[in-house]
Short mmCIF file of C-alpha atoms and ligand atoms in Angstrom, two decimals:
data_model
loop_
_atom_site.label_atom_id
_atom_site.label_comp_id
_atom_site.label_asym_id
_atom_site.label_seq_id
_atom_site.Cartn_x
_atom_site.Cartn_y
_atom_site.Cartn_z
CA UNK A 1 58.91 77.80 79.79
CA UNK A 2 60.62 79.82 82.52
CA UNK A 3 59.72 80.63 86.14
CA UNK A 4 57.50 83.66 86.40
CA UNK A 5 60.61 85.77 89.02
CA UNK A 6 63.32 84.66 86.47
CA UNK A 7 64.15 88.26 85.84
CA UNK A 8 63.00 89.10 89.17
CA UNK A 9 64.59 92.73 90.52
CA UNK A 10 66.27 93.08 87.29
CA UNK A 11 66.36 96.49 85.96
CA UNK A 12 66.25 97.16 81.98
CA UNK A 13 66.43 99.07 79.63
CA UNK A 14 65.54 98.43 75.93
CA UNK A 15 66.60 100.94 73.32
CA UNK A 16 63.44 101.34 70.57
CA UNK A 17 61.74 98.87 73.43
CA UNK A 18 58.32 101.06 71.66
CA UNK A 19 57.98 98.69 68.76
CA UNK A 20 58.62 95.41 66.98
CA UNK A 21 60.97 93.06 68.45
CA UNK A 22 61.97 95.30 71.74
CA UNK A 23 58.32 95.74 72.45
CA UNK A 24 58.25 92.32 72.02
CA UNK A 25 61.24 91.69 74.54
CA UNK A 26 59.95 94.44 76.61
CA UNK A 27 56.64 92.39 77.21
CA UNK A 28 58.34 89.16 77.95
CA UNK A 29 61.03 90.84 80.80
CA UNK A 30 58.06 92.31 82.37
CA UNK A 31 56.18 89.39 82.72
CA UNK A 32 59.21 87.45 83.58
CA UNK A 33 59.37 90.16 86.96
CA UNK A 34 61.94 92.85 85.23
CA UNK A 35 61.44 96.46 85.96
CA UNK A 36 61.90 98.10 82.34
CA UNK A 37 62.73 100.94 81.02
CA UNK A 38 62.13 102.02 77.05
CA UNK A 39 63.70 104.91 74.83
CA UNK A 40 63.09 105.75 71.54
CA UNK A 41 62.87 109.33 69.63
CA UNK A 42 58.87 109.37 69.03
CA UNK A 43 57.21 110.02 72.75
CA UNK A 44 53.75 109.15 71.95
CA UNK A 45 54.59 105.75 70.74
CA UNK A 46 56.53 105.09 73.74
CA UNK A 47 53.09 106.39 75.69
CA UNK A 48 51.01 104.09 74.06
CA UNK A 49 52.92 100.93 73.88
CA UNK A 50 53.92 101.55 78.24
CA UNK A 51 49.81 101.65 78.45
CA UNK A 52 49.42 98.69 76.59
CA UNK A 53 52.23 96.80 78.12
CA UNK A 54 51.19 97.75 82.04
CA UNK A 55 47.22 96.42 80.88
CA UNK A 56 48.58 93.20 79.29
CA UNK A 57 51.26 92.40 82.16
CA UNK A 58 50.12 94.19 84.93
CA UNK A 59 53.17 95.48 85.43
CA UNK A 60 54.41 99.44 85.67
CA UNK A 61 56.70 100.31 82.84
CA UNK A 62 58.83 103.45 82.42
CA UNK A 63 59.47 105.68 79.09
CA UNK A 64 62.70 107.87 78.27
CA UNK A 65 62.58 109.51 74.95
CA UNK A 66 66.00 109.96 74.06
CA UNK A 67 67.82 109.89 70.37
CA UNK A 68 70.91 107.01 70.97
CA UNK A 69 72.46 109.08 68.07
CA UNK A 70 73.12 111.98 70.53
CA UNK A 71 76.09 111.39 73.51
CA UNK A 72 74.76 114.39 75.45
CA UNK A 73 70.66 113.14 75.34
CA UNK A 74 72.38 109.37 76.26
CA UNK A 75 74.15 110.68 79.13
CA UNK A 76 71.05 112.78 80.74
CA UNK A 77 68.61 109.31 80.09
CA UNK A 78 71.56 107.30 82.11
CA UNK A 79 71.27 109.91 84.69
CA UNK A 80 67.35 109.64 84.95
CA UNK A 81 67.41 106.12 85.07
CA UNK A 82 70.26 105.92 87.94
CA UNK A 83 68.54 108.52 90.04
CA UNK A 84 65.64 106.35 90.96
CA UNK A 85 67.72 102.93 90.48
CA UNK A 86 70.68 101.74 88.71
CA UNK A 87 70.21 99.48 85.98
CA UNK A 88 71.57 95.68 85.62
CA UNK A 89 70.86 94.92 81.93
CA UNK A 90 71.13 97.09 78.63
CA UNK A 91 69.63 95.71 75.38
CA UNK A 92 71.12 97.90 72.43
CA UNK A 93 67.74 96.93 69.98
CA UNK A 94 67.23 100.85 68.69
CA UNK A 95 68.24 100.45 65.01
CA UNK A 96 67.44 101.82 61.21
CA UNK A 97 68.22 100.88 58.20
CA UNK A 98 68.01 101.99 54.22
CA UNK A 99 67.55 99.61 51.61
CA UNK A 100 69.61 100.91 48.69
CA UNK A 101 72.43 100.38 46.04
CA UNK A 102 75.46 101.21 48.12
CA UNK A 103 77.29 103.48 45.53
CA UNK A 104 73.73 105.55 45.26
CA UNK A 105 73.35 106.29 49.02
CA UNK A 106 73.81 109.52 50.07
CA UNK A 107 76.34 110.59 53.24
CA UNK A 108 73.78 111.41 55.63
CA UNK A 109 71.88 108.33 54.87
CA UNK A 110 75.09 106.19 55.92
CA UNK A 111 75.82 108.10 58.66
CA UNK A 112 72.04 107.86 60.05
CA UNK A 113 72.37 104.24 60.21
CA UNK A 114 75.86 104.22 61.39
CA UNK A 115 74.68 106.82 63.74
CA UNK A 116 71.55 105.17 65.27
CA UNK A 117 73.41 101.61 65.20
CA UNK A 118 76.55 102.17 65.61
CA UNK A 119 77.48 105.46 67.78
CA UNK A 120 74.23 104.39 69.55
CA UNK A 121 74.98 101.42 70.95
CA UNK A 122 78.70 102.07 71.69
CA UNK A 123 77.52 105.82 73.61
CA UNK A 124 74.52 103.79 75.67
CA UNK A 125 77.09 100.50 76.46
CA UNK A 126 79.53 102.94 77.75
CA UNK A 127 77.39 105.17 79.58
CA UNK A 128 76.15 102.23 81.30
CA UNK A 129 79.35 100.16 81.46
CA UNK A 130 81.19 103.65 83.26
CA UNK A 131 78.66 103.85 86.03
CA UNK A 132 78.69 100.20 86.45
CA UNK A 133 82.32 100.45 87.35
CA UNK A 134 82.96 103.56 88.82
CA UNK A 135 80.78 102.25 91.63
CA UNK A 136 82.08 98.43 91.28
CA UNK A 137 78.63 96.58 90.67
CA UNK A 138 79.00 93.19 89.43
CA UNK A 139 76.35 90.52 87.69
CA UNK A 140 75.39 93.07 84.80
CA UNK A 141 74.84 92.11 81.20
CA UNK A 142 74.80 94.21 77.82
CA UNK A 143 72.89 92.68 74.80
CA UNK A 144 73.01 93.84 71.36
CA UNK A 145 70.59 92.93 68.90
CA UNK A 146 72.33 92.50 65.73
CA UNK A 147 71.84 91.26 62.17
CA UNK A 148 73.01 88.19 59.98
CA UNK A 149 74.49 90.35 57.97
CA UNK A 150 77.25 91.17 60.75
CA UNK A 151 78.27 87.84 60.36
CA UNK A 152 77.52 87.31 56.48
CA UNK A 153 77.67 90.88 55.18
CA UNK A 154 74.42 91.66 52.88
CA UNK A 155 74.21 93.41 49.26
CA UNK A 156 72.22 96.75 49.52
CA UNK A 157 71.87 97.22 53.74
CA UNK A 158 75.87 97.89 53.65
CA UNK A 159 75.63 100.35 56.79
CA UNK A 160 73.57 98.81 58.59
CA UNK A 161 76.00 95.32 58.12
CA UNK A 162 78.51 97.37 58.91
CA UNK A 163 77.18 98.74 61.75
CA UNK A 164 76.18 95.41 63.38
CA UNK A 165 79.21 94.38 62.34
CA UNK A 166 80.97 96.91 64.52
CA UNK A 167 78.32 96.20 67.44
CA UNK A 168 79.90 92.50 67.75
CA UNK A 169 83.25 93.64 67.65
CA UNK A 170 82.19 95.75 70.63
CA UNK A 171 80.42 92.91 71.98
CA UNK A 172 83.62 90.19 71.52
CA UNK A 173 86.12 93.24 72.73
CA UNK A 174 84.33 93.89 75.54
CA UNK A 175 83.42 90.11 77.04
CA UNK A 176 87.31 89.95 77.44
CA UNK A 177 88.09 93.89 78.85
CA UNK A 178 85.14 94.17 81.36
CA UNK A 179 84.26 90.21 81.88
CA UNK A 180 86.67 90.33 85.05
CA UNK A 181 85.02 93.58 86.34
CA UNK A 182 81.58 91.16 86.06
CA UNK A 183 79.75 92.93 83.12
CA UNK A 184 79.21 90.48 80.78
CA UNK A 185 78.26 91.21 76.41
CA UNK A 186 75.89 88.91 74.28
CA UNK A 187 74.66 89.41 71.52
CA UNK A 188 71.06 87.74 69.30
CA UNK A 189 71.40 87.57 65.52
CA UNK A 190 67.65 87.65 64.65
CA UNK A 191 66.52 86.07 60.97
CA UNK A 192 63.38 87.34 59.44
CA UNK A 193 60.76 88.33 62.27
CA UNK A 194 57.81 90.08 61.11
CA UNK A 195 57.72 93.53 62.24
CA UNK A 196 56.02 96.89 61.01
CA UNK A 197 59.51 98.72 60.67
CA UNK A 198 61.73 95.81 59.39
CA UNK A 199 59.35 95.08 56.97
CA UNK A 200 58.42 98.03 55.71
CA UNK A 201 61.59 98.90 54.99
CA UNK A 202 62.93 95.37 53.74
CA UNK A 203 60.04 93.95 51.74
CA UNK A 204 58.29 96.81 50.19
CA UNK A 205 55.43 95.68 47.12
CA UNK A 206 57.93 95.81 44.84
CA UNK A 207 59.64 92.84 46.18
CA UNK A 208 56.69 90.59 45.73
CA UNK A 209 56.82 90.30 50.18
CA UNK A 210 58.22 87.44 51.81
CA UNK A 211 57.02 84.75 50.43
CA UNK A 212 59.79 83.81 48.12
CA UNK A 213 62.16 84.53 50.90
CA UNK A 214 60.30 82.13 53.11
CA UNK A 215 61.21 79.56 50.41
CA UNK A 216 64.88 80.04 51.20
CA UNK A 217 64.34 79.19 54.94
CA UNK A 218 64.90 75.34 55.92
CA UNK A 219 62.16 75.56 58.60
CA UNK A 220 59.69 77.49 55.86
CA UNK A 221 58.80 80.04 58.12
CA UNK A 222 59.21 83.27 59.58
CA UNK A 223 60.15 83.57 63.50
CA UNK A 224 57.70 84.03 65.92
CA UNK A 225 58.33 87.13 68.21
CA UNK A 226 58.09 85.01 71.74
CA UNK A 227 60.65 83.07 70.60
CA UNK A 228 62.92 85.74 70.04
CA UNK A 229 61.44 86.86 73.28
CA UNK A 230 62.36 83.87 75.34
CA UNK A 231 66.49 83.58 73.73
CA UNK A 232 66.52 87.93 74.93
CA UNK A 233 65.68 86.82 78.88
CA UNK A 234 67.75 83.48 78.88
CA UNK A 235 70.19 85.39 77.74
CA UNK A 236 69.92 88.29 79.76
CA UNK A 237 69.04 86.11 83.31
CA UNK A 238 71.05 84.88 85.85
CA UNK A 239 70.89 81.56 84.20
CA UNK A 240 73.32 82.07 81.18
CA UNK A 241 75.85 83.38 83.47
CA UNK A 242 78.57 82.18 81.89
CA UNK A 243 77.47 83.10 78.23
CA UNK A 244 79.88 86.27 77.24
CA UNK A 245 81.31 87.14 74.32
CA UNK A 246 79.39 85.16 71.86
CA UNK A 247 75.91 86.07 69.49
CA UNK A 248 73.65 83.48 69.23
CA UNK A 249 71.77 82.87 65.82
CA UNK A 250 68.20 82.33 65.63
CA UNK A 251 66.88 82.30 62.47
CA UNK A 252 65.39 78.82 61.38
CA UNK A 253 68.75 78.28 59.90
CA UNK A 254 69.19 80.67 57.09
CA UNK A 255 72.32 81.31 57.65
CA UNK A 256 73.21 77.82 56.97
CA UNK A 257 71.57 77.67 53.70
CA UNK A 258 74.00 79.58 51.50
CA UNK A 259 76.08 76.82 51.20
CA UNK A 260 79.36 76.17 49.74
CA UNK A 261 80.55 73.67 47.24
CA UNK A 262 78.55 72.60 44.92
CA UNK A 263 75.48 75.02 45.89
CA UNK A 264 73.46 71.76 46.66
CA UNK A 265 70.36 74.47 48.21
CA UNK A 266 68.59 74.98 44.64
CA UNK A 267 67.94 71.06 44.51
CA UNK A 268 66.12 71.55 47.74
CA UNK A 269 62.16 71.49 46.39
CA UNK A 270 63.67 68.78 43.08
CA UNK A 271 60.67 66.40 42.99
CA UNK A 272 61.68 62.57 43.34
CA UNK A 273 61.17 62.53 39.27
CA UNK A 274 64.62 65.20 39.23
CA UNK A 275 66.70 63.00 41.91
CA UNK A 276 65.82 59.97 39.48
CA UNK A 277 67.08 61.52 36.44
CA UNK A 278 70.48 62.16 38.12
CA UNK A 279 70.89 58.73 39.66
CA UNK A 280 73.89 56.92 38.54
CA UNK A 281 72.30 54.05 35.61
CA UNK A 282 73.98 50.41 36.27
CA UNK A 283 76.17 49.83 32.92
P1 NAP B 1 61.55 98.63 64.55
O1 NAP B 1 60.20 98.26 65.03
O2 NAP B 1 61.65 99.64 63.46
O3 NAP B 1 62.40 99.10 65.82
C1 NAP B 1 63.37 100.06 65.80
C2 NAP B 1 63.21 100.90 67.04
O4 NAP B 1 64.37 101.71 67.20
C3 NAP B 1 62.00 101.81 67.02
O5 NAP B 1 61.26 101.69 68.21
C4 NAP B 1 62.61 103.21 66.92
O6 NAP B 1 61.81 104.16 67.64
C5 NAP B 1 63.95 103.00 67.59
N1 NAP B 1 64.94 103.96 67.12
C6 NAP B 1 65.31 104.22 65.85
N2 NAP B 1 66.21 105.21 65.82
C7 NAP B 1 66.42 105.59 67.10
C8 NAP B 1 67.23 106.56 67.71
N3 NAP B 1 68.03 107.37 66.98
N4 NAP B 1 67.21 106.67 69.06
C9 NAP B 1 66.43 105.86 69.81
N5 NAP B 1 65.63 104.92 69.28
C10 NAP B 1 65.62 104.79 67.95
O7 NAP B 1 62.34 97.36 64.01
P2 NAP B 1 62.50 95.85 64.54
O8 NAP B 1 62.29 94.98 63.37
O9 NAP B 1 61.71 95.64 65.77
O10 NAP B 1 64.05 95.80 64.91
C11 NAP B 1 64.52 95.68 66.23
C12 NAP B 1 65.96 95.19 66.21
O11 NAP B 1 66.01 93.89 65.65
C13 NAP B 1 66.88 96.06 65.39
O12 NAP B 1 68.15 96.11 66.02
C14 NAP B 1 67.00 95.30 64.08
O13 NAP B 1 68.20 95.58 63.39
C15 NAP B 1 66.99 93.87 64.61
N6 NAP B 1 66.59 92.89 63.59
C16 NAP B 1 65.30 92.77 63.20
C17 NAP B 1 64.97 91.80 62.27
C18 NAP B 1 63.54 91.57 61.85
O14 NAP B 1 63.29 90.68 61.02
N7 NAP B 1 62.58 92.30 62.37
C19 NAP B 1 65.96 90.99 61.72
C20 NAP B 1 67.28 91.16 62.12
C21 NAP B 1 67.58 92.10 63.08
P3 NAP B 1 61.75 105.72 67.18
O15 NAP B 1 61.60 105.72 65.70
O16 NAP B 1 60.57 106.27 67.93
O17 NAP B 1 63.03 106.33 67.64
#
């Protein structure tokens, strides 16, 4: 799909790059040529996914374990990273999340998810974003991974939707107030993409899994982690230069579905005998 150098001397770094989708990314940049760097809290998860990566690309990775919640820990993985090179592209992936009722969640579970979303990504864009410009390099790129419900909202994940709501604010303000000083913000607004975390924490037993919920997607189906993969380093590359400001939905077009009006989705799976029984009758 892409040339093999089309991240070629790119350097990256992928918050919670460890696991799930940022692994994911993480796999595709390197083969794609990037040099990439991955944080996340839990060291020996980072150890074992940099061995697998470097045996199924080839390529050398490097591991940071640093807590995005923490300004002080943010600043000191910056400074590791820019000693041996800067970096050109920051992917703000790290995330968690609480499935609850909203009025039963406790203070320090909002603020975790504010914290880790949130603060995270705004300390780690800035950190990058200041050394960018104090030493005025141009052609860098931040992207955020967000969720559908930035854009939508979503009943019982309220911090997290907030949270990813605030990220694209961030990501909007930002296209405009550093665009000129060539740093450029995008953001991906992922649907459902299987992943140990995500769904472990969003479809627990309970919830009867995901196959009802891949009813309510118009291409049946969950997304496929390479193609996630491949949006991340168009995105990210050279070759969507002139892509800032905006999040791009992938997400077999969910987000479509809720429709408005008449709330025409339930008629979706009618059988031919239903649409016949509604069909205007000649008088
Ligand atoms: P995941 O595997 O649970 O990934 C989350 C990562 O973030 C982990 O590697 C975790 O590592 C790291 N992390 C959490 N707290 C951190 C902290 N305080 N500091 C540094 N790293 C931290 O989940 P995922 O499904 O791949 O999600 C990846 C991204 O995609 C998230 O932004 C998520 O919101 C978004 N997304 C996913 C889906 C989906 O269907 N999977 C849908 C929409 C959006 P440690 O625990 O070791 O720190």
């Amino acid at each position: 799909m892409f040339q093999l150098d089309l991240l070629k001397g790119k350097r990256i770094l992928v918050t919670g790059g460890g696991t799930g989708l940022g692994r994911s990314m993480s796999h595709r940049f390197l083969e794609l040529g990037a040099n990439v760097v991955i944080c996340g809290r839990r060291e020996d998860v980072l150890e074992q996914t940099a061995e697998e990566l470097t045996k199924e690309t080839g390529a050398e990775i490097e591991t940071v374990r640093c807590d995005v919640r923490l300004p002080d820990a943010v600043e000191a993985m910056m400074d590791r990273i820019w000693q041996k090179r800067p970096l050109d592209i920051l992917v703000n992936n790290a995330a968690g999340q609480i499935l609850a009722p909203t009025h039963k969640m406790s203070s320090r579970a909002i603020d975790a998810v504010l914290g880790i979303v949130l603060h995270g990504s705004a300390y780690c864009t800035v950190a990058a974003g200041r050394r960018w410009i104090d030493a005025g390099e141009r052609n860098k790129v931040v992207m955020s991974i967000l969720t559908v419900s930035a854009l939508m909202g979503a009943p019982f994940t309220v911090p997290s939707a907030m949270a990813k709501a605030g990220v694209l604010a961030m990501t909007k303000s930002l296209a405009v107030e550093w665009g000129p000083r060539g740093i450029r913000t995008c953001a991906i607004v992922p649907g459902l993409f299987p992943t140990e975390g995500a769904w472990s924490r969003l479809m627990p037993k309970e919830r009867g899994g995901d196959e009802e919920l891949v009813k309510t997607i118009p291409l049946r189906r969950v997304g496929e982690h390479i193609e996630l993969a491949n949006l991340a380093a168009f995105l990210v590359s050279d070759g969507a230069a002139y892509i800032n400001g905006d999040a791009v939905v992938i997400d077999g077009g969910k987000m479509q579905s809720g429709g408005g009006g008449a709330s025409t989705q339930s008629m979706l799976d009618w059988t031919d005998e239903q649409w016949e029984a509604i069909r205007p009758k000649k008088k």
